[in-house]
Amino acid sequence: MEVIYNLSDFREYRNSLDSQSKIIGFVPTMGALHAGHLSLVEKAKKSSEIVIISIFVNPTQFNDPADLMNYPKDIKKDIAKLTPYNPDVIFIPGLKDIYPKPDTRQFDFGNLDKIMEGESRPGHFKGVAQVVSRLFDIVRPHSAFFGQKDFQQLAIIKSLVKQLDYKIEIISCPIVREKNGLAMSSRNMLLSEEARNVAGFIYKVLWEAKESYPSLLPEEISKTAVEKFKNHPDLKLIYFEIIDSESLESGKALNKSSKLVACVAVKINDVRLIDNLIFV
Ligand code: PAF
């Protein structure tokens, strides 16, 4: 396992792979690693000959400077967590490696970035698209692994891959949860133990929503879920949406063949958490 801290060393390493025709799996992260990230690494190890993990807290995807400042960072711990998995390379670029000059690219994702995270965090997905395409250009992997917790991000990245014609397979990996159902997230590190316990409520509501389908209509299920969050003393609901898992359309655009997913964002003690559950 090699840890590479700058672009020129990484390029040298990556060029050295060109003659080897090995399958390269890539796990991009923003660090503050947890069991969810490690499950991506495990999956990448199973299907790739070379595994590269990047750690880069991307400023362009934070619309709130305080959120960026408070985002948990601990590179030493991250490296220690990855060591038992023995990836080939952990790539930890600096800001100038990723953005030698300001990235002014705009992207058109149609409806995909107009709702939910896109609506409540303006510019977020533009930043995600910028950094992911930059990392894809540098790492040039055959496949890249992303957690399903960021359901909307996955849809955006699949669209980005199509638009920019990357020959990269996007692999979606299941959400890893705490015992009480709370989805693993780097942001959970910002929660007290009590808040973590309380946050188990999010999964409970998602589960109840899933259980009430198809006996209830999506709009009835949403209404009930929204009420439950509104009545909770410690959680502040940002959105709860039941959407088509492909188009991310909701409401009247849903039809019988839609595969539905319930997506939610809440704040607890000012920590923003997202989660989702697919209705099968
Ligand atoms: O999901 C994340 O951790 C980030 O959004 C990603 C994909 C690494 C881009 O910064």
PDB file of C-alpha atoms and ligand atoms in Angstrom:
ATOM      1  CA  MET A   1       0.000   0.000   0.000  1.00  0.00           C
ATOM      2  CA  GLU A   2       1.371   3.340  -1.053  1.00  0.00           C
ATOM      3  CA  VAL A   3       0.152   6.758   0.062  1.00  0.00           C
ATOM      4  CA  ILE A   4       0.605   9.417  -2.621  1.00  0.00           C
ATOM      5  CA  TYR A   5       0.204  13.062  -1.666  1.00  0.00           C
ATOM      6  CA  ASN A   6       0.582  14.913  -4.959  1.00  0.00           C
ATOM      7  CA  LEU A   7      -0.492  14.803  -8.563  1.00  0.00           C
ATOM      8  CA  SER A   8       2.891  14.404 -10.243  1.00  0.00           C
ATOM      9  CA  ASP A   9       3.766  11.322  -8.151  1.00  0.00           C
ATOM     10  CA  PHE A  10       0.304   9.920  -8.758  1.00  0.00           C
ATOM     11  CA  ARG A  11       0.597  10.491 -12.528  1.00  0.00           C
ATOM     12  CA  GLU A  12       3.906   8.659 -12.563  1.00  0.00           C
ATOM     13  CA  TYR A  13       2.324   5.729 -10.708  1.00  0.00           C
ATOM     14  CA  ARG A  14      -0.759   5.702 -12.930  1.00  0.00           C
ATOM     15  CA  ASN A  15       1.307   5.838 -16.141  1.00  0.00           C
ATOM     16  CA  SER A  16       3.296   2.859 -14.900  1.00  0.00           C
ATOM     17  CA  LEU A  17       0.045   0.843 -14.939  1.00  0.00           C
ATOM     18  CA  ASP A  18      -0.650   1.597 -18.593  1.00  0.00           C
ATOM     19  CA  SER A  19       1.427  -1.295 -19.915  1.00  0.00           C
ATOM     20  CA  GLN A  20      -0.049  -3.781 -17.415  1.00  0.00           C
ATOM     21  CA  SER A  21      -3.702  -3.893 -18.600  1.00  0.00           C
ATOM     22  CA  LYS A  22      -5.005  -4.480 -15.083  1.00  0.00           C
ATOM     23  CA  ILE A  23      -8.572  -3.764 -13.957  1.00  0.00           C
ATOM     24  CA  ILE A  24      -8.537  -0.619 -11.862  1.00  0.00           C
ATOM     25  CA  GLY A  25     -11.249  -0.019  -9.256  1.00  0.00           C
ATOM     26  CA  PHE A  26     -11.593   3.442  -7.769  1.00  0.00           C
ATOM     27  CA  VAL A  27     -13.205   4.566  -4.513  1.00  0.00           C
ATOM     28  CA  PRO A  28     -13.407   8.367  -4.281  1.00  0.00           C
ATOM     29  CA  THR A  29     -14.005   9.672  -0.753  1.00  0.00           C
ATOM     30  CA  MET A  30     -13.839  12.822   1.313  1.00  0.00           C
ATOM     31  CA  GLY A  31     -12.219  10.937   4.198  1.00  0.00           C
ATOM     32  CA  ALA A  32     -13.651  10.633   7.727  1.00  0.00           C
ATOM     33  CA  LEU A  33     -14.012   7.007   6.753  1.00  0.00           C
ATOM     34  CA  HIS A  34     -16.564   4.652   8.293  1.00  0.00           C
ATOM     35  CA  ALA A  35     -17.840   1.120   7.715  1.00  0.00           C
ATOM     36  CA  GLY A  36     -19.827   2.301   4.679  1.00  0.00           C
ATOM     37  CA  HIS A  37     -16.643   3.454   2.910  1.00  0.00           C
ATOM     38  CA  LEU A  38     -14.842   0.277   3.924  1.00  0.00           C
ATOM     39  CA  SER A  39     -17.625  -1.796   2.332  1.00  0.00           C
ATOM     40  CA  LEU A  40     -16.921   0.061  -0.949  1.00  0.00           C
ATOM     41  CA  VAL A  41     -13.234  -0.779  -0.632  1.00  0.00           C
ATOM     42  CA  GLU A  42     -14.089  -4.422   0.039  1.00  0.00           C
ATOM     43  CA  LYS A  43     -16.304  -4.548  -3.037  1.00  0.00           C
ATOM     44  CA  ALA A  44     -13.629  -2.842  -5.140  1.00  0.00           C
ATOM     45  CA  LYS A  45     -11.049  -5.384  -3.947  1.00  0.00           C
ATOM     46  CA  LYS A  46     -13.261  -8.280  -5.055  1.00  0.00           C
ATOM     47  CA  SER A  47     -13.717  -7.101  -8.615  1.00  0.00           C
ATOM     48  CA  SER A  48     -10.486  -5.209  -9.398  1.00  0.00           C
ATOM     49  CA  GLU A  49      -6.812  -6.032  -9.720  1.00  0.00           C
ATOM     50  CA  ILE A  50      -5.742  -2.571  -8.596  1.00  0.00           C
ATOM     51  CA  VAL A  51      -7.644  -0.552  -5.993  1.00  0.00           C
ATOM     52  CA  ILE A  52      -7.147   3.192  -5.697  1.00  0.00           C
ATOM     53  CA  ILE A  53      -8.820   5.265  -2.992  1.00  0.00           C
ATOM     54  CA  SER A  54      -8.820   9.049  -3.033  1.00  0.00           C
ATOM     55  CA  ILE A  55      -9.295  11.300  -0.026  1.00  0.00           C
ATOM     56  CA  PHE A  56     -10.116  14.887  -0.901  1.00  0.00           C
ATOM     57  CA  VAL A  57     -12.555  17.202   0.843  1.00  0.00           C
ATOM     58  CA  ASN A  58     -13.900  19.012  -2.189  1.00  0.00           C
ATOM     59  CA  PRO A  59     -14.655  22.658  -1.383  1.00  0.00           C
ATOM     60  CA  THR A  60     -16.700  23.259  -4.546  1.00  0.00           C
ATOM     61  CA  GLN A  61     -19.489  20.946  -3.399  1.00  0.00           C
ATOM     62  CA  PHE A  62     -20.084  22.819  -0.138  1.00  0.00           C
ATOM     63  CA  ASN A  63     -22.523  25.691  -0.505  1.00  0.00           C
ATOM     64  CA  ASP A  64     -22.129  26.562   3.178  1.00  0.00           C
ATOM     65  CA  PRO A  65     -18.594  27.571   4.319  1.00  0.00           C
ATOM     66  CA  ALA A  66     -19.403  26.580   7.932  1.00  0.00           C
ATOM     67  CA  ASP A  67     -20.360  23.093   6.725  1.00  0.00           C
ATOM     68  CA  LEU A  68     -16.995  22.785   4.952  1.00  0.00           C
ATOM     69  CA  MET A  69     -15.124  24.013   8.011  1.00  0.00           C
ATOM     70  CA  ASN A  70     -16.924  21.589  10.343  1.00  0.00           C
ATOM     71  CA  TYR A  71     -16.623  18.596   8.004  1.00  0.00           C
ATOM     72  CA  PRO A  72     -14.720  15.913   9.985  1.00  0.00           C
ATOM     73  CA  LYS A  73     -11.115  15.372   8.868  1.00  0.00           C
ATOM     74  CA  ASP A  74      -8.568  12.881  10.232  1.00  0.00           C
ATOM     75  CA  ILE A  75      -6.170  11.604   7.583  1.00  0.00           C
ATOM     76  CA  LYS A  76      -4.072   9.566  10.039  1.00  0.00           C
ATOM     77  CA  LYS A  77      -7.118   7.640  11.239  1.00  0.00           C
ATOM     78  CA  ASP A  78      -8.306   7.183   7.647  1.00  0.00           C
ATOM     79  CA  ILE A  79      -4.999   5.638   6.601  1.00  0.00           C
ATOM     80  CA  ALA A  80      -5.069   3.354   9.658  1.00  0.00           C
ATOM     81  CA  LYS A  81      -8.600   2.216   8.780  1.00  0.00           C
ATOM     82  CA  LEU A  82      -7.621   1.449   5.183  1.00  0.00           C
ATOM     83  CA  THR A  83      -4.363  -0.361   6.006  1.00  0.00           C
ATOM     84  CA  PRO A  84      -5.950  -3.784   6.780  1.00  0.00           C
ATOM     85  CA  TYR A  85      -7.613  -3.720   3.331  1.00  0.00           C
ATOM     86  CA  ASN A  86      -4.257  -3.213   1.674  1.00  0.00           C
ATOM     87  CA  PRO A  87      -5.402  -1.081  -1.269  1.00  0.00           C
ATOM     88  CA  ASP A  88      -2.720  -0.398  -3.868  1.00  0.00           C
ATOM     89  CA  VAL A  89      -2.784   3.364  -3.481  1.00  0.00           C
ATOM     90  CA  ILE A  90      -4.355   5.983  -1.253  1.00  0.00           C
ATOM     91  CA  PHE A  91      -4.262   9.207  -3.230  1.00  0.00           C
ATOM     92  CA  ILE A  92      -4.492  12.369  -1.095  1.00  0.00           C
ATOM     93  CA  PRO A  93      -4.163  15.286  -3.511  1.00  0.00           C
ATOM     94  CA  GLY A  94      -3.872  18.940  -2.525  1.00  0.00           C
ATOM     95  CA  LEU A  95      -6.284  21.651  -3.617  1.00  0.00           C
ATOM     96  CA  LYS A  96      -3.993  22.854  -6.438  1.00  0.00           C
ATOM     97  CA  ASP A  97      -3.666  19.303  -7.763  1.00  0.00           C
ATOM     98  CA  ILE A  98      -7.407  19.094  -8.296  1.00  0.00           C
ATOM     99  CA  TYR A  99      -8.045  22.743  -9.147  1.00  0.00           C
ATOM    100  CA  PRO A 100      -4.881  24.275 -10.683  1.00  0.00           C
ATOM    101  CA  LYS A 101      -7.247  27.052 -11.760  1.00  0.00           C
ATOM    102  CA  PRO A 102     -10.873  27.710 -10.766  1.00  0.00           C
ATOM    103  CA  ASP A 103     -13.215  25.167 -12.350  1.00  0.00           C
ATOM    104  CA  THR A 104     -15.900  27.131 -14.170  1.00  0.00           C
ATOM    105  CA  ARG A 105     -17.560  24.196 -15.902  1.00  0.00           C
ATOM    106  CA  GLN A 106     -21.338  24.029 -15.797  1.00  0.00           C
ATOM    107  CA  PHE A 107     -23.349  20.843 -16.284  1.00  0.00           C
ATOM    108  CA  ASP A 108     -26.890  20.160 -17.367  1.00  0.00           C
ATOM    109  CA  PHE A 109     -28.520  17.368 -15.416  1.00  0.00           C
ATOM    110  CA  GLY A 110     -32.118  18.237 -16.333  1.00  0.00           C
ATOM    111  CA  ASN A 111     -34.466  17.414 -13.460  1.00  0.00           C
ATOM    112  CA  LEU A 112     -31.882  15.366 -11.569  1.00  0.00           C
ATOM    113  CA  ASP A 113     -30.270  18.276  -9.728  1.00  0.00           C
ATOM    114  CA  LYS A 114     -33.323  20.512  -9.361  1.00  0.00           C
ATOM    115  CA  ILE A 115     -34.845  18.686  -6.403  1.00  0.00           C
ATOM    116  CA  MET A 116     -33.942  17.469  -2.907  1.00  0.00           C
ATOM    117  CA  GLU A 117     -30.182  17.979  -2.310  1.00  0.00           C
ATOM    118  CA  GLY A 118     -29.902  20.129  -5.431  1.00  0.00           C
ATOM    119  CA  GLU A 119     -32.682  22.410  -4.258  1.00  0.00           C
ATOM    120  CA  SER A 120     -31.568  22.714  -0.646  1.00  0.00           C
ATOM    121  CA  ARG A 121     -27.819  22.920  -1.406  1.00  0.00           C
ATOM    122  CA  PRO A 122     -27.463  25.167  -4.488  1.00  0.00           C
ATOM    123  CA  GLY A 123     -24.347  24.388  -6.525  1.00  0.00           C
ATOM    124  CA  HIS A 124     -23.684  21.148  -4.625  1.00  0.00           C
ATOM    125  CA  PHE A 125     -23.990  18.820  -7.604  1.00  0.00           C
ATOM    126  CA  LYS A 126     -22.025  21.108  -9.893  1.00  0.00           C
ATOM    127  CA  GLY A 127     -19.176  20.753  -7.366  1.00  0.00           C
ATOM    128  CA  VAL A 128     -19.622  16.980  -7.182  1.00  0.00           C
ATOM    129  CA  ALA A 129     -19.552  16.729 -10.996  1.00  0.00           C
ATOM    130  CA  GLN A 130     -16.447  18.916 -11.188  1.00  0.00           C
ATOM    131  CA  VAL A 131     -14.435  16.900  -8.694  1.00  0.00           C
ATOM    132  CA  VAL A 132     -15.614  13.485  -9.863  1.00  0.00           C
ATOM    133  CA  SER A 133     -14.808  14.218 -13.514  1.00  0.00           C
ATOM    134  CA  ARG A 134     -11.415  15.649 -12.522  1.00  0.00           C
ATOM    135  CA  LEU A 135     -10.670  12.543 -10.427  1.00  0.00           C
ATOM    136  CA  PHE A 136     -11.875  10.240 -13.217  1.00  0.00           C
ATOM    137  CA  ASP A 137      -9.522  12.029 -15.654  1.00  0.00           C
ATOM    138  CA  ILE A 138      -6.586  11.617 -13.277  1.00  0.00           C
ATOM    139  CA  VAL A 139      -7.254   8.075 -12.011  1.00  0.00           C
ATOM    140  CA  ARG A 140      -8.677   6.652 -15.276  1.00  0.00           C
ATOM    141  CA  PRO A 141     -10.361   3.678 -13.556  1.00  0.00           C
ATOM    142  CA  HIS A 142     -12.425   0.903 -15.142  1.00  0.00           C
ATOM    143  CA  SER A 143     -14.992   1.043 -12.366  1.00  0.00           C
ATOM    144  CA  ALA A 144     -15.856   3.433  -9.552  1.00  0.00           C
ATOM    145  CA  PHE A 145     -17.713   2.610  -6.352  1.00  0.00           C
ATOM    146  CA  PHE A 146     -20.269   4.870  -4.667  1.00  0.00           C
ATOM    147  CA  GLY A 147     -22.617   4.403  -1.709  1.00  0.00           C
ATOM    148  CA  GLN A 148     -26.343   4.259  -2.308  1.00  0.00           C
ATOM    149  CA  LYS A 149     -26.852   6.559   0.686  1.00  0.00           C
ATOM    150  CA  ASP A 150     -26.161   9.427  -1.714  1.00  0.00           C
ATOM    151  CA  PHE A 151     -28.887   8.218  -4.041  1.00  0.00           C
ATOM    152  CA  GLN A 152     -29.251  11.471  -5.973  1.00  0.00           C
ATOM    153  CA  GLN A 153     -25.461  11.802  -6.291  1.00  0.00           C
ATOM    154  CA  LEU A 154     -25.370   8.355  -7.912  1.00  0.00           C
ATOM    155  CA  ALA A 155     -27.954   9.431 -10.497  1.00  0.00           C
ATOM    156  CA  ILE A 156     -25.938  12.582 -11.215  1.00  0.00           C
ATOM    157  CA  ILE A 157     -22.694  10.632 -11.583  1.00  0.00           C
ATOM    158  CA  LYS A 158     -24.317   8.106 -13.946  1.00  0.00           C
ATOM    159  CA  SER A 159     -25.564  11.024 -16.026  1.00  0.00           C
ATOM    160  CA  LEU A 160     -22.108  12.652 -15.944  1.00  0.00           C
ATOM    161  CA  VAL A 161     -20.515   9.424 -17.183  1.00  0.00           C
ATOM    162  CA  LYS A 162     -22.974   9.304 -20.091  1.00  0.00           C
ATOM    163  CA  GLN A 163     -22.571  12.986 -20.966  1.00  0.00           C
ATOM    164  CA  LEU A 164     -18.763  12.944 -20.903  1.00  0.00           C
ATOM    165  CA  ASP A 165     -18.615   9.471 -22.439  1.00  0.00           C
ATOM    166  CA  TYR A 166     -16.432   7.943 -19.735  1.00  0.00           C
ATOM    167  CA  LYS A 167     -15.843   4.219 -20.143  1.00  0.00           C
ATOM    168  CA  ILE A 168     -16.224   3.704 -16.409  1.00  0.00           C
ATOM    169  CA  GLU A 169     -18.680   1.343 -14.758  1.00  0.00           C
ATOM    170  CA  ILE A 170     -20.469   3.016 -11.855  1.00  0.00           C
ATOM    171  CA  ILE A 171     -21.110   0.537  -9.066  1.00  0.00           C
ATOM    172  CA  SER A 172     -23.736   1.336  -6.476  1.00  0.00           C
ATOM    173  CA  CYS A 173     -23.146  -0.236  -3.059  1.00  0.00           C
ATOM    174  CA  PRO A 174     -25.796  -0.834  -0.381  1.00  0.00           C
ATOM    175  CA  ILE A 175     -26.153   1.484   2.607  1.00  0.00           C
ATOM    176  CA  VAL A 176     -24.397   0.254   5.739  1.00  0.00           C
ATOM    177  CA  ARG A 177     -26.374   1.010   8.898  1.00  0.00           C
ATOM    178  CA  GLU A 178     -25.763   1.302  12.619  1.00  0.00           C
ATOM    179  CA  LYS A 179     -27.653  -1.191  14.857  1.00  0.00           C
ATOM    180  CA  ASN A 180     -30.539   1.264  15.247  1.00  0.00           C
ATOM    181  CA  GLY A 181     -30.834   1.718  11.464  1.00  0.00           C
ATOM    182  CA  LEU A 182     -28.999   5.042  11.246  1.00  0.00           C
ATOM    183  CA  ALA A 183     -27.202   5.167   7.873  1.00  0.00           C
ATOM    184  CA  MET A 184     -23.418   5.326   8.262  1.00  0.00           C
ATOM    185  CA  SER A 185     -22.151   8.785   7.397  1.00  0.00           C
ATOM    186  CA  SER A 186     -19.041  10.828   8.095  1.00  0.00           C
ATOM    187  CA  ARG A 187     -21.374  13.406   9.586  1.00  0.00           C
ATOM    188  CA  ASN A 188     -22.441  10.921  12.295  1.00  0.00           C
ATOM    189  CA  MET A 189     -19.071  11.714  13.913  1.00  0.00           C
ATOM    190  CA  LEU A 190     -20.468  15.158  14.680  1.00  0.00           C
ATOM    191  CA  LEU A 191     -23.371  13.671  16.672  1.00  0.00           C
ATOM    192  CA  SER A 192     -23.459  12.958  20.396  1.00  0.00           C
ATOM    193  CA  GLU A 193     -24.331   9.410  21.419  1.00  0.00           C
ATOM    194  CA  GLU A 194     -27.779  10.611  22.407  1.00  0.00           C
ATOM    195  CA  ALA A 195     -28.314  12.259  19.010  1.00  0.00           C
ATOM    196  CA  ARG A 196     -27.195   9.081  17.235  1.00  0.00           C
ATOM    197  CA  ASN A 197     -29.806   7.153  19.181  1.00  0.00           C
ATOM    198  CA  VAL A 198     -32.473   9.695  18.308  1.00  0.00           C
ATOM    199  CA  ALA A 199     -31.458   9.633  14.635  1.00  0.00           C
ATOM    200  CA  GLY A 200     -32.500   5.957  14.418  1.00  0.00           C
ATOM    201  CA  PHE A 201     -35.986   7.468  13.978  1.00  0.00           C
ATOM    202  CA  ILE A 202     -35.125   8.375  10.367  1.00  0.00           C
ATOM    203  CA  TYR A 203     -34.815   4.739   9.307  1.00  0.00           C
ATOM    204  CA  LYS A 204     -37.909   3.794  11.315  1.00  0.00           C
ATOM    205  CA  VAL A 205     -40.003   6.289   9.318  1.00  0.00           C
ATOM    206  CA  LEU A 206     -38.461   5.147   6.022  1.00  0.00           C
ATOM    207  CA  TRP A 207     -39.208   1.543   6.907  1.00  0.00           C
ATOM    208  CA  GLU A 208     -42.808   2.309   7.867  1.00  0.00           C
ATOM    209  CA  ALA A 209     -43.187   4.213   4.588  1.00  0.00           C
ATOM    210  CA  LYS A 210     -41.937   1.207   2.637  1.00  0.00           C
ATOM    211  CA  GLU A 211     -44.262  -1.129   4.587  1.00  0.00           C
ATOM    212  CA  SER A 212     -47.303   0.960   3.756  1.00  0.00           C
ATOM    213  CA  TYR A 213     -46.679   0.623   0.016  1.00  0.00           C
ATOM    214  CA  PRO A 214     -48.611  -0.339  -2.123  1.00  0.00           C
ATOM    215  CA  SER A 215     -51.671  -0.253   0.171  1.00  0.00           C
ATOM    216  CA  LEU A 216     -51.281   3.533   0.354  1.00  0.00           C
ATOM    217  CA  LEU A 217     -50.496   5.919  -2.489  1.00  0.00           C
ATOM    218  CA  PRO A 218     -47.053   7.597  -2.542  1.00  0.00           C
ATOM    219  CA  GLU A 219     -48.591  11.010  -1.707  1.00  0.00           C
ATOM    220  CA  GLU A 220     -50.428   9.543   1.305  1.00  0.00           C
ATOM    221  CA  ILE A 221     -47.245   7.847   2.490  1.00  0.00           C
ATOM    222  CA  SER A 222     -45.281  11.092   2.129  1.00  0.00           C
ATOM    223  CA  LYS A 223     -47.906  13.045   4.050  1.00  0.00           C
ATOM    224  CA  THR A 224     -47.785  10.599   6.968  1.00  0.00           C
ATOM    225  CA  ALA A 225     -43.968  10.555   7.017  1.00  0.00           C
ATOM    226  CA  VAL A 226     -43.776  14.360   6.947  1.00  0.00           C
ATOM    227  CA  GLU A 227     -46.198  14.509   9.917  1.00  0.00           C
ATOM    228  CA  LYS A 228     -44.057  12.054  11.882  1.00  0.00           C
ATOM    229  CA  PHE A 229     -40.948  14.175  11.373  1.00  0.00           C
ATOM    230  CA  LYS A 230     -42.817  17.391  12.131  1.00  0.00           C
ATOM    231  CA  ASN A 231     -44.018  15.946  15.434  1.00  0.00           C
ATOM    232  CA  HIS A 232     -40.527  14.868  16.450  1.00  0.00           C
ATOM    233  CA  PRO A 233     -39.038  17.274  19.014  1.00  0.00           C
ATOM    234  CA  ASP A 234     -35.366  16.892  17.969  1.00  0.00           C
ATOM    235  CA  LEU A 235     -35.430  16.453  14.189  1.00  0.00           C
ATOM    236  CA  LYS A 236     -35.909  19.252  11.683  1.00  0.00           C
ATOM    237  CA  LEU A 237     -37.196  17.934   8.361  1.00  0.00           C
ATOM    238  CA  ILE A 238     -35.621  19.406   5.205  1.00  0.00           C
ATOM    239  CA  TYR A 239     -37.484  17.192   2.737  1.00  0.00           C
ATOM    240  CA  PHE A 240     -39.150  13.805   2.410  1.00  0.00           C
ATOM    241  CA  GLU A 241     -39.814  12.715  -1.166  1.00  0.00           C
ATOM    242  CA  ILE A 242     -40.980   9.539  -2.832  1.00  0.00           C
ATOM    243  CA  ILE A 243     -39.483   9.509  -6.306  1.00  0.00           C
ATOM    244  CA  ASP A 244     -38.903   7.320  -9.341  1.00  0.00           C
ATOM    245  CA  SER A 245     -35.506   5.707  -8.808  1.00  0.00           C
ATOM    246  CA  GLU A 246     -34.421   6.375 -12.432  1.00  0.00           C
ATOM    247  CA  SER A 247     -35.859   9.769 -13.385  1.00  0.00           C
ATOM    248  CA  LEU A 248     -36.078  11.077  -9.794  1.00  0.00           C
ATOM    249  CA  GLU A 249     -39.473  12.493 -10.771  1.00  0.00           C
ATOM    250  CA  SER A 250     -42.187  12.583  -8.123  1.00  0.00           C
ATOM    251  CA  GLY A 251     -45.934  13.250  -7.762  1.00  0.00           C
ATOM    252  CA  LYS A 252     -47.962  12.974 -10.957  1.00  0.00           C
ATOM    253  CA  ALA A 253     -44.942  11.758 -12.932  1.00  0.00           C
ATOM    254  CA  LEU A 254     -45.000   8.473 -10.978  1.00  0.00           C
ATOM    255  CA  ASN A 255     -46.736   5.532 -12.588  1.00  0.00           C
ATOM    256  CA  LYS A 256     -47.342   1.845 -11.831  1.00  0.00           C
ATOM    257  CA  SER A 257     -44.047   0.771 -13.363  1.00  0.00           C
ATOM    258  CA  SER A 258     -42.026   3.287 -11.340  1.00  0.00           C
ATOM    259  CA  LYS A 259     -39.548   1.683  -8.987  1.00  0.00           C
ATOM    260  CA  LEU A 260     -39.925   3.972  -6.000  1.00  0.00           C
ATOM    261  CA  VAL A 261     -37.416   5.244  -3.492  1.00  0.00           C
ATOM    262  CA  ALA A 262     -38.141   7.351  -0.423  1.00  0.00           C
ATOM    263  CA  CYS A 263     -35.482  10.002   0.207  1.00  0.00           C
ATOM    264  CA  VAL A 264     -35.154  12.145   3.280  1.00  0.00           C
ATOM    265  CA  ALA A 265     -32.950  14.895   4.688  1.00  0.00           C
ATOM    266  CA  VAL A 266     -33.159  16.102   8.277  1.00  0.00           C
ATOM    267  CA  LYS A 267     -31.145  18.201  10.659  1.00  0.00           C
ATOM    268  CA  ILE A 268     -30.394  17.124  14.179  1.00  0.00           C
ATOM    269  CA  ASN A 269     -28.445  19.566  16.380  1.00  0.00           C
ATOM    270  CA  ASP A 270     -27.530  21.380  13.160  1.00  0.00           C
ATOM    271  CA  VAL A 271     -25.994  18.228  11.619  1.00  0.00           C
ATOM    272  CA  ARG A 272     -27.488  17.462   8.223  1.00  0.00           C
ATOM    273  CA  LEU A 273     -28.276  13.781   7.588  1.00  0.00           C
ATOM    274  CA  ILE A 274     -29.667  12.114   4.472  1.00  0.00           C
ATOM    275  CA  ASP A 275     -31.030   8.626   3.959  1.00  0.00           C
ATOM    276  CA  ASN A 276     -33.209   6.657   1.558  1.00  0.00           C
ATOM    277  CA  LEU A 277     -34.954   3.331   1.125  1.00  0.00           C
ATOM    278  CA  ILE A 278     -35.952   1.621  -2.104  1.00  0.00           C
ATOM    279  CA  PHE A 279     -39.516   0.195  -2.202  1.00  0.00           C
ATOM    280  CA  VAL A 280     -39.263  -3.192  -3.914  1.00  0.00           C
TER     281      VAL A 280
HETATM  282  O1  PAF B   1     -19.720  11.035  -1.708  1.00  0.00           O
HETATM  283  C1  PAF B   1     -18.688  11.660  -1.451  1.00  0.00           C
HETATM  284  O2  PAF B   1     -17.961  11.360  -0.498  1.00  0.00           O
HETATM  285  C2  PAF B   1     -18.305  12.837  -2.338  1.00  0.00           C
HETATM  286  O3  PAF B   1     -19.418  13.526  -2.770  1.00  0.00           O
HETATM  287  C3  PAF B   1     -17.405  12.431  -3.517  1.00  0.00           C
HETATM  288  C4  PAF B   1     -18.130  11.515  -4.481  1.00  0.00           C
HETATM  289  C5  PAF B   1     -16.149  11.756  -3.001  1.00  0.00           C
HETATM  290  C6  PAF B   1     -16.998  13.678  -4.288  1.00  0.00           C
HETATM  291  O4  PAF B   1     -16.318  14.591  -3.484  1.00  0.00           O
END
